[in-house]
PDB file of C-alpha atoms in Angstrom:
ATOM      1  CA  UNK D 228      85.666  35.455 -15.352  1.00 79.00           C
ATOM      2  CA  UNK D 229      87.062  37.009 -12.175  1.00 83.00           C
ATOM      3  CA  UNK D 230      84.485  38.908 -10.143  1.00 91.00           C
ATOM      4  CA  UNK D 231      84.551  41.242  -7.134  1.00 95.00           C
ATOM      5  CA  UNK D 232      81.456  42.269  -5.179  1.00 96.00           C
ATOM      6  CA  UNK D 233      81.399  44.951  -2.511  1.00 97.00           C
ATOM      7  CA  UNK D 234      78.757  45.774   0.057  1.00 97.00           C
ATOM      8  CA  UNK D 235      77.208  47.997   0.983  1.00 97.00           C
ATOM      9  CA  UNK D 236      77.480  50.167  -2.108  1.00 96.00           C
ATOM     10  CA  UNK D 237      76.759  53.246  -0.051  1.00 96.00           C
ATOM     11  CA  UNK D 238      76.927  54.001   3.672  1.00 97.00           C
ATOM     12  CA  UNK D 239      76.249  57.115   5.744  1.00 98.00           C
ATOM     13  CA  UNK D 240      77.470  57.289   9.332  1.00 98.00           C
ATOM     14  CA  UNK D 241      78.272  59.905  11.955  1.00 98.00           C
ATOM     15  CA  UNK D 242      81.691  60.795  13.276  1.00 98.00           C
ATOM     16  CA  UNK D 243      82.864  58.342  15.885  1.00 98.00           C
ATOM     17  CA  UNK D 244      80.971  55.389  14.456  1.00 98.00           C
ATOM     18  CA  UNK D 245      82.711  52.156  13.478  1.00 98.00           C
ATOM     19  CA  UNK D 246      82.112  50.790   9.998  1.00 98.00           C
ATOM     20  CA  UNK D 247      82.764  47.451   8.313  1.00 98.00           C
ATOM     21  CA  UNK D 248      83.056  47.253   4.543  1.00 98.00           C
ATOM     22  CA  UNK D 249      82.772  43.933   2.776  1.00 98.00           C
ATOM     23  CA  UNK D 250      84.434  42.493  -0.293  1.00 98.00           C
ATOM     24  CA  UNK D 251      83.734  39.051  -1.721  1.00 97.00           C
ATOM     25  CA  UNK D 252      85.379  37.608  -4.777  1.00 96.00           C
ATOM     26  CA  UNK D 253      85.524  34.813  -7.287  1.00 93.00           C
ATOM     27  CA  UNK D 254      88.910  34.455  -8.921  1.00 88.00           C
ATOM     28  CA  UNK D 255      90.857  31.674 -10.532  1.00 85.00           C
ATOM     29  CA  UNK D 256      94.163  31.073  -8.793  1.00 85.00           C
ATOM     30  CA  UNK D 257      93.928  33.897  -6.237  1.00 88.00           C
ATOM     31  CA  UNK D 258      97.125  35.776  -5.488  1.00 85.00           C
ATOM     32  CA  UNK D 259      96.265  38.934  -3.540  1.00 88.00           C
ATOM     33  CA  UNK D 260      93.532  41.363  -2.535  1.00 92.00           C
ATOM     34  CA  UNK D 261      94.015  45.109  -2.351  1.00 91.00           C
ATOM     35  CA  UNK D 262      92.074  47.877  -0.655  1.00 94.00           C
ATOM     36  CA  UNK D 263      92.207  51.433  -1.999  1.00 93.00           C
ATOM     37  CA  UNK D 264      90.716  54.728  -0.828  1.00 95.00           C
ATOM     38  CA  UNK D 265      89.488  57.055  -3.577  1.00 94.00           C
ATOM     39  CA  UNK D 266      88.673  60.590  -2.472  1.00 91.00           C
ATOM     40  CA  UNK D 267      88.736  62.578  -5.683  1.00 79.00           C
ATOM     41  CA  UNK D 268      90.274  60.817  -8.646  1.00 75.00           C
ATOM     42  CA  UNK D 269      93.406  58.852  -7.787  1.00 86.00           C
ATOM     43  CA  UNK D 270      92.881  55.747  -5.647  1.00 90.00           C
ATOM     44  CA  UNK D 271      95.432  55.559  -2.864  1.00 89.00           C
ATOM     45  CA  UNK D 272      96.736  52.246  -1.609  1.00 87.00           C
ATOM     46  CA  UNK D 273      95.629  51.040   1.832  1.00 92.00           C
ATOM     47  CA  UNK D 274      96.385  47.343   2.234  1.00 90.00           C
ATOM     48  CA  UNK D 275      97.497  44.261   0.383  1.00 89.00           C
ATOM     49  CA  UNK D 276      96.332  40.913   1.750  1.00 92.00           C
ATOM     50  CA  UNK D 277      97.642  37.556   0.650  1.00 89.00           C
ATOM     51  CA  UNK D 278      97.228  35.258   3.668  1.00 87.00           C
ATOM     52  CA  UNK D 279      94.096  34.280   5.559  1.00 89.00           C
ATOM     53  CA  UNK D 280      93.576  35.364   9.136  1.00 89.00           C
ATOM     54  CA  UNK D 281      96.398  37.873   9.381  1.00 89.00           C
ATOM     55  CA  UNK D 282      95.051  41.303  10.244  1.00 92.00           C
ATOM     56  CA  UNK D 283      96.717  44.331   8.738  1.00 93.00           C
ATOM     57  CA  UNK D 284      96.399  47.618  10.609  1.00 95.00           C
ATOM     58  CA  UNK D 285      97.118  51.225   9.877  1.00 94.00           C
ATOM     59  CA  UNK D 286      95.882  53.630  12.515  1.00 96.00           C
ATOM     60  CA  UNK D 287      92.115  53.352  12.724  1.00 98.00           C
ATOM     61  CA  UNK D 288      91.905  51.122   9.657  1.00 98.00           C
ATOM     62  CA  UNK D 289      92.299  47.374   9.671  1.00 97.00           C
ATOM     63  CA  UNK D 290      91.620  44.577   7.228  1.00 97.00           C
ATOM     64  CA  UNK D 291      91.557  40.815   7.172  1.00 96.00           C
ATOM     65  CA  UNK D 292      91.205  38.160   4.504  1.00 96.00           C
ATOM     66  CA  UNK D 293      89.365  34.822   4.588  1.00 95.00           C
ATOM     67  CA  UNK D 294      90.559  32.742   1.645  1.00 90.00           C
ATOM     68  CA  UNK D 295      88.295  29.844   2.513  1.00 92.00           C
ATOM     69  CA  UNK D 296      85.117  31.915   2.409  1.00 92.00           C
ATOM     70  CA  UNK D 297      86.521  34.210  -0.306  1.00 95.00           C
ATOM     71  CA  UNK D 298      86.007  37.561   1.350  1.00 95.00           C
ATOM     72  CA  UNK D 299      87.736  40.415   3.070  1.00 97.00           C
ATOM     73  CA  UNK D 300      86.561  43.134   5.411  1.00 98.00           C
ATOM     74  CA  UNK D 301      87.854  46.633   5.968  1.00 98.00           C
ATOM     75  CA  UNK D 302      87.140  48.125   9.395  1.00 98.00           C
ATOM     76  CA  UNK D 303      87.327  51.798  10.251  1.00 98.00           C
ATOM     77  CA  UNK D 304      86.969  52.727  13.910  1.00 98.00           C
ATOM     78  CA  UNK D 305      86.159  56.170  15.319  1.00 98.00           C
ATOM     79  CA  UNK D 306      85.334  57.475  11.853  1.00 98.00           C
ATOM     80  CA  UNK D 307      86.156  61.059  10.910  1.00 98.00           C
ATOM     81  CA  UNK D 308      84.795  63.281   8.145  1.00 97.00           C
ATOM     82  CA  UNK D 309      88.114  62.804   6.359  1.00 96.00           C
ATOM     83  CA  UNK D 310      87.290  59.125   5.970  1.00 97.00           C
ATOM     84  CA  UNK D 311      84.541  60.062   3.500  1.00 97.00           C
ATOM     85  CA  UNK D 312      85.556  58.439   0.239  1.00 96.00           C
ATOM     86  CA  UNK D 313      84.956  55.500  -2.059  1.00 96.00           C
ATOM     87  CA  UNK D 314      86.683  52.355  -0.820  1.00 97.00           C
ATOM     88  CA  UNK D 315      87.713  50.013  -3.616  1.00 96.00           C
ATOM     89  CA  UNK D 316      88.560  46.342  -3.342  1.00 96.00           C
ATOM     90  CA  UNK D 317      90.607  44.652  -6.068  1.00 93.00           C
ATOM     91  CA  UNK D 318      91.717  41.071  -6.582  1.00 91.00           C
ATOM     92  CA  UNK D 319      94.659  39.717  -8.541  1.00 86.00           C
ATOM     93  CA  UNK D 320      95.399  36.233  -9.786  1.00 79.00           C
ATOM     94  CA  UNK D 321      98.616  34.415 -10.497  1.00 72.00           C
ATOM     95  CA  UNK D 322      98.357  34.815 -14.256  1.00 67.00           C
ATOM     96  CA  UNK D 323      99.278  38.458 -14.383  1.00 62.00           C
ATOM     97  CA  UNK D 324      99.619  41.605 -12.370  1.00 64.00           C
ATOM     98  CA  UNK D 325      96.473  43.413 -13.331  1.00 73.00           C
ATOM     99  CA  UNK D 326      93.667  43.494 -10.767  1.00 84.00           C
ATOM    100  CA  UNK D 327      89.896  43.272 -11.086  1.00 89.00           C
ATOM    101  CA  UNK D 328      88.148  45.997  -9.131  1.00 92.00           C
ATOM    102  CA  UNK D 329      84.825  45.930  -7.358  1.00 95.00           C
ATOM    103  CA  UNK D 330      82.310  48.779  -7.717  1.00 95.00           C
ATOM    104  CA  UNK D 331      83.402  50.365  -4.462  1.00 96.00           C
ATOM    105  CA  UNK D 332      81.624  51.410  -1.289  1.00 97.00           C
ATOM    106  CA  UNK D 333      80.847  55.111  -0.996  1.00 96.00           C
ATOM    107  CA  UNK D 334      81.271  56.083   2.665  1.00 97.00           C
ATOM    108  CA  UNK D 335      79.959  59.416   3.897  1.00 97.00           C
ATOM    109  CA  UNK D 336      80.876  60.452   7.434  1.00 98.00           C
ATOM    110  CA  UNK D 337      78.726  63.266   8.794  1.00 97.00           C
ATOM    111  CA  UNK D 338      79.941  65.617  11.538  1.00 95.00           C
TER     112      UNK D 338
ATOM    113  CA  UNK P1444     109.666  59.996  -5.396  1.00 58.00           C
ATOM    114  CA  UNK P1445     107.490  61.725  -7.970  1.00 72.00           C
ATOM    115  CA  UNK P1446     104.128  60.107  -8.591  1.00 88.00           C
ATOM    116  CA  UNK P1447     102.392  59.042 -11.780  1.00 93.00           C
ATOM    117  CA  UNK P1448     101.744  62.144 -13.877  1.00 95.00           C
ATOM    118  CA  UNK P1449      98.747  62.467 -16.169  1.00 97.00           C
ATOM    119  CA  UNK P1450      97.474  65.199 -18.424  1.00 96.00           C
ATOM    120  CA  UNK P1451      95.182  66.858 -19.127  1.00 97.00           C
ATOM    121  CA  UNK P1452      93.185  66.797 -15.899  1.00 95.00           C
ATOM    122  CA  UNK P1453      89.912  67.550 -17.628  1.00 96.00           C
ATOM    123  CA  UNK P1454      88.716  67.358 -21.208  1.00 97.00           C
ATOM    124  CA  UNK P1455      85.351  68.114 -22.784  1.00 98.00           C
ATOM    125  CA  UNK P1456      84.808  67.125 -26.395  1.00 97.00           C
ATOM    126  CA  UNK P1457      81.921  66.556 -28.741  1.00 97.00           C
ATOM    127  CA  UNK P1458      81.016  63.054 -29.849  1.00 96.00           C
ATOM    128  CA  UNK P1459      82.903  61.869 -32.910  1.00 97.00           C
ATOM    129  CA  UNK P1460      85.890  64.046 -32.033  1.00 97.00           C
ATOM    130  CA  UNK P1461      89.228  62.555 -31.075  1.00 97.00           C
ATOM    131  CA  UNK P1462      91.130  62.947 -27.813  1.00 98.00           C
ATOM    132  CA  UNK P1463      94.464  61.842 -26.389  1.00 98.00           C
ATOM    133  CA  UNK P1464      95.657  61.370 -22.837  1.00 98.00           C
ATOM    134  CA  UNK P1465      99.233  61.260 -21.624  1.00 97.00           C
ATOM    135  CA  UNK P1466     100.825  59.382 -18.744  1.00 97.00           C
ATOM    136  CA  UNK P1467     104.317  59.484 -17.279  1.00 96.00           C
ATOM    137  CA  UNK P1468     104.854  56.633 -14.811  1.00 93.00           C
ATOM    138  CA  UNK P1469     107.074  56.558 -11.755  1.00 90.00           C
ATOM    139  CA  UNK P1470     110.696  56.369 -12.819  1.00 88.00           C
ATOM    140  CA  UNK P1471     111.846  52.776 -13.159  1.00 85.00           C
ATOM    141  CA  UNK P1472     108.363  51.284 -13.189  1.00 87.00           C
ATOM    142  CA  UNK P1473     108.280  48.725 -15.976  1.00 87.00           C
ATOM    143  CA  UNK P1474     104.561  48.060 -15.960  1.00 89.00           C
ATOM    144  CA  UNK P1475     101.971  50.642 -16.955  1.00 92.00           C
ATOM    145  CA  UNK P1476      98.193  50.328 -16.946  1.00 92.00           C
ATOM    146  CA  UNK P1477      95.319  52.367 -18.337  1.00 96.00           C
ATOM    147  CA  UNK P1478      91.999  52.036 -16.514  1.00 95.00           C
ATOM    148  CA  UNK P1479      88.587  53.457 -17.370  1.00 96.00           C
ATOM    149  CA  UNK P1480      86.350  54.384 -14.423  1.00 95.00           C
ATOM    150  CA  UNK P1481      82.766  55.223 -15.277  1.00 94.00           C
ATOM    151  CA  UNK P1482      80.869  57.143 -12.605  1.00 90.00           C
ATOM    152  CA  UNK P1483      79.625  54.798  -9.890  1.00 87.00           C
ATOM    153  CA  UNK P1484      81.789  51.878 -11.007  1.00 90.00           C
ATOM    154  CA  UNK P1485      85.186  50.509 -10.134  1.00 92.00           C
ATOM    155  CA  UNK P1486      88.137  50.981 -12.495  1.00 93.00           C
ATOM    156  CA  UNK P1487      88.190  48.650 -15.501  1.00 93.00           C
ATOM    157  CA  UNK P1488      91.495  47.683 -17.114  1.00 91.00           C
ATOM    158  CA  UNK P1489      91.859  48.823 -20.707  1.00 95.00           C
ATOM    159  CA  UNK P1490      95.468  47.910 -21.426  1.00 94.00           C
ATOM    160  CA  UNK P1491      98.599  46.760 -19.616  1.00 92.00           C
ATOM    161  CA  UNK P1492     102.142  47.381 -20.882  1.00 92.00           C
ATOM    162  CA  UNK P1493     105.321  45.687 -19.743  1.00 89.00           C
ATOM    163  CA  UNK P1494     108.097  48.033 -20.875  1.00 87.00           C
ATOM    164  CA  UNK P1495     106.972  48.886 -24.420  1.00 85.00           C
ATOM    165  CA  UNK P1496     105.115  45.626 -25.091  1.00 91.00           C
ATOM    166  CA  UNK P1497     101.397  44.974 -24.616  1.00 92.00           C
ATOM    167  CA  UNK P1498     100.610  42.325 -21.980  1.00 88.00           C
ATOM    168  CA  UNK P1499      96.816  42.547 -21.946  1.00 88.00           C
ATOM    169  CA  UNK P1500      94.505  44.601 -24.155  1.00 93.00           C
ATOM    170  CA  UNK P1501      91.574  42.215 -24.153  1.00 90.00           C
ATOM    171  CA  UNK P1502      89.127  44.854 -22.871  1.00 91.00           C
ATOM    172  CA  UNK P1503      90.322  47.694 -25.086  1.00 95.00           C
ATOM    173  CA  UNK P1504      87.684  48.662 -27.696  1.00 95.00           C
ATOM    174  CA  UNK P1505      90.158  48.521 -30.529  1.00 95.00           C
ATOM    175  CA  UNK P1506      87.822  49.977 -33.119  1.00 96.00           C
ATOM    176  CA  UNK P1507      88.130  53.364 -31.412  1.00 97.00           C
ATOM    177  CA  UNK P1508      90.762  53.146 -28.671  1.00 98.00           C
ATOM    178  CA  UNK P1509      94.503  52.876 -29.180  1.00 97.00           C
ATOM    179  CA  UNK P1510      97.464  53.124 -26.851  1.00 97.00           C
ATOM    180  CA  UNK P1511     101.195  53.118 -27.184  1.00 96.00           C
ATOM    181  CA  UNK P1512     104.194  53.204 -24.925  1.00 95.00           C
ATOM    182  CA  UNK P1513     107.156  54.112 -27.066  1.00 82.00           C
ATOM    183  CA  UNK P1514     110.560  53.603 -25.436  1.00 85.00           C
ATOM    184  CA  UNK P1515     108.901  51.888 -22.492  1.00 83.00           C
ATOM    185  CA  UNK P1516     108.344  55.074 -20.467  1.00 91.00           C
ATOM    186  CA  UNK P1517     105.557  57.551 -21.299  1.00 95.00           C
ATOM    187  CA  UNK P1518     102.288  56.347 -22.710  1.00 97.00           C
ATOM    188  CA  UNK P1519      99.410  57.860 -24.656  1.00 97.00           C
ATOM    189  CA  UNK P1520      95.833  56.640 -24.887  1.00 98.00           C
ATOM    190  CA  UNK P1521      93.727  57.842 -27.798  1.00 98.00           C
ATOM    191  CA  UNK P1522      90.027  57.677 -28.546  1.00 98.00           C
ATOM    192  CA  UNK P1523      88.877  58.278 -32.101  1.00 97.00           C
ATOM    193  CA  UNK P1524      85.989  58.857 -32.609  1.00 96.00           C
ATOM    194  CA  UNK P1525      84.618  59.416 -29.117  1.00 97.00           C
ATOM    195  CA  UNK P1526      81.149  58.301 -28.080  1.00 97.00           C
ATOM    196  CA  UNK P1527      78.945  59.578 -25.282  1.00 97.00           C
ATOM    197  CA  UNK P1528      79.551  56.380 -23.288  1.00 96.00           C
ATOM    198  CA  UNK P1529      83.286  57.102 -23.211  1.00 97.00           C
ATOM    199  CA  UNK P1530      82.646  59.773 -20.578  1.00 98.00           C
ATOM    200  CA  UNK P1531      84.684  58.567 -17.624  1.00 97.00           C
ATOM    201  CA  UNK P1532      87.836  59.118 -15.635  1.00 96.00           C
ATOM    202  CA  UNK P1533      90.868  57.579 -17.315  1.00 97.00           C
ATOM    203  CA  UNK P1534      93.403  56.446 -14.751  1.00 96.00           C
ATOM    204  CA  UNK P1535      96.997  55.538 -15.418  1.00 95.00           C
ATOM    205  CA  UNK P1536      98.904  53.365 -12.951  1.00 92.00           C
ATOM    206  CA  UNK P1537     102.396  51.937 -12.800  1.00 89.00           C
ATOM    207  CA  UNK P1538     104.295  49.285 -10.875  1.00 84.00           C
ATOM    208  CA  UNK P1539     107.860  48.027 -10.655  1.00 77.00           C
ATOM    209  CA  UNK P1540     107.337  44.679 -12.321  1.00 66.00           C
ATOM    210  CA  UNK P1541     104.500  42.730 -13.802  1.00 55.00           C
ATOM    211  CA  UNK P1542     103.663  39.116 -14.202  1.00 42.00           C
ATOM    212  CA  UNK P1543     103.497  36.104 -11.994  1.00 35.00           C
ATOM    213  CA  UNK P1544     104.995  36.413  -8.563  1.00 35.00           C
ATOM    214  CA  UNK P1545     104.631  40.139  -8.133  1.00 44.00           C
ATOM    215  CA  UNK P1546     103.473  40.850  -4.601  1.00 46.00           C
ATOM    216  CA  UNK P1547     102.357  44.435  -4.443  1.00 60.00           C
ATOM    217  CA  UNK P1548      99.805  46.805  -5.805  1.00 65.00           C
ATOM    218  CA  UNK P1549     100.495  49.819  -7.920  1.00 79.00           C
ATOM    219  CA  UNK P1550     100.367  53.604  -7.849  1.00 86.00           C
ATOM    220  CA  UNK P1551      97.661  55.546  -9.648  1.00 90.00           C
ATOM    221  CA  UNK P1552      97.876  58.949 -11.269  1.00 93.00           C
ATOM    222  CA  UNK P1553      95.237  61.603 -10.642  1.00 93.00           C
ATOM    223  CA  UNK P1554      93.394  60.700 -13.798  1.00 95.00           C
ATOM    224  CA  UNK P1555      91.802  62.596 -16.662  1.00 96.00           C
ATOM    225  CA  UNK P1556      88.096  63.296 -16.479  1.00 96.00           C
ATOM    226  CA  UNK P1557      86.642  63.063 -19.990  1.00 98.00           C
ATOM    227  CA  UNK P1558      83.203  64.407 -20.789  1.00 97.00           C
ATOM    228  CA  UNK P1559      81.777  63.662 -24.224  1.00 98.00           C
ATOM    229  CA  UNK P1560      78.806  65.856 -25.163  1.00 97.00           C
TER     230      UNK P1560
END
């Protein structure tokens, strides 16, 4: 059974700090890994990763995948209060297009 | 482009009552998903449709949950009778295509928060 683990489950930081969120997975026939940000109800798409070692960046957010060690990290630099959210990691396999989600990391950024 | 529309946004019902949720995916999106997200957990897939056919409903509690996607566009998810443990946010998502080889994620709706008392 496919499995996604995220750590930490909860994190409190102050504005300006840099944070690293972790996602490890076990999946048969890995295809892709997704990161989502969930502020209220609807998760919003951040990144899709399919290849090892290629960093994806969007502003202060960046992510990278290690397919050998089966994990991904999401970095947020110079955090802002607007970054407070749950960050979800999801993994898909080659058998279908649904994704298995991890429990999420709840990030709280204090002013 | 318009996003994934869901209604209602909130619903409070008593246990053993029935409830239905509605989802309208992004125009042209062939694949539609219903996810259940219990507080403190990640979303869990309930059912996946490709057009109007079911691709995966292995985690749908079929004794009480049902879903349909008539005409391959809108979808409804029903719970009858509801239990306390069904309290969750029900998220609908859609994507252009499904199946092997697809290389992108999908777009979520705002969800319906169900409280069973």
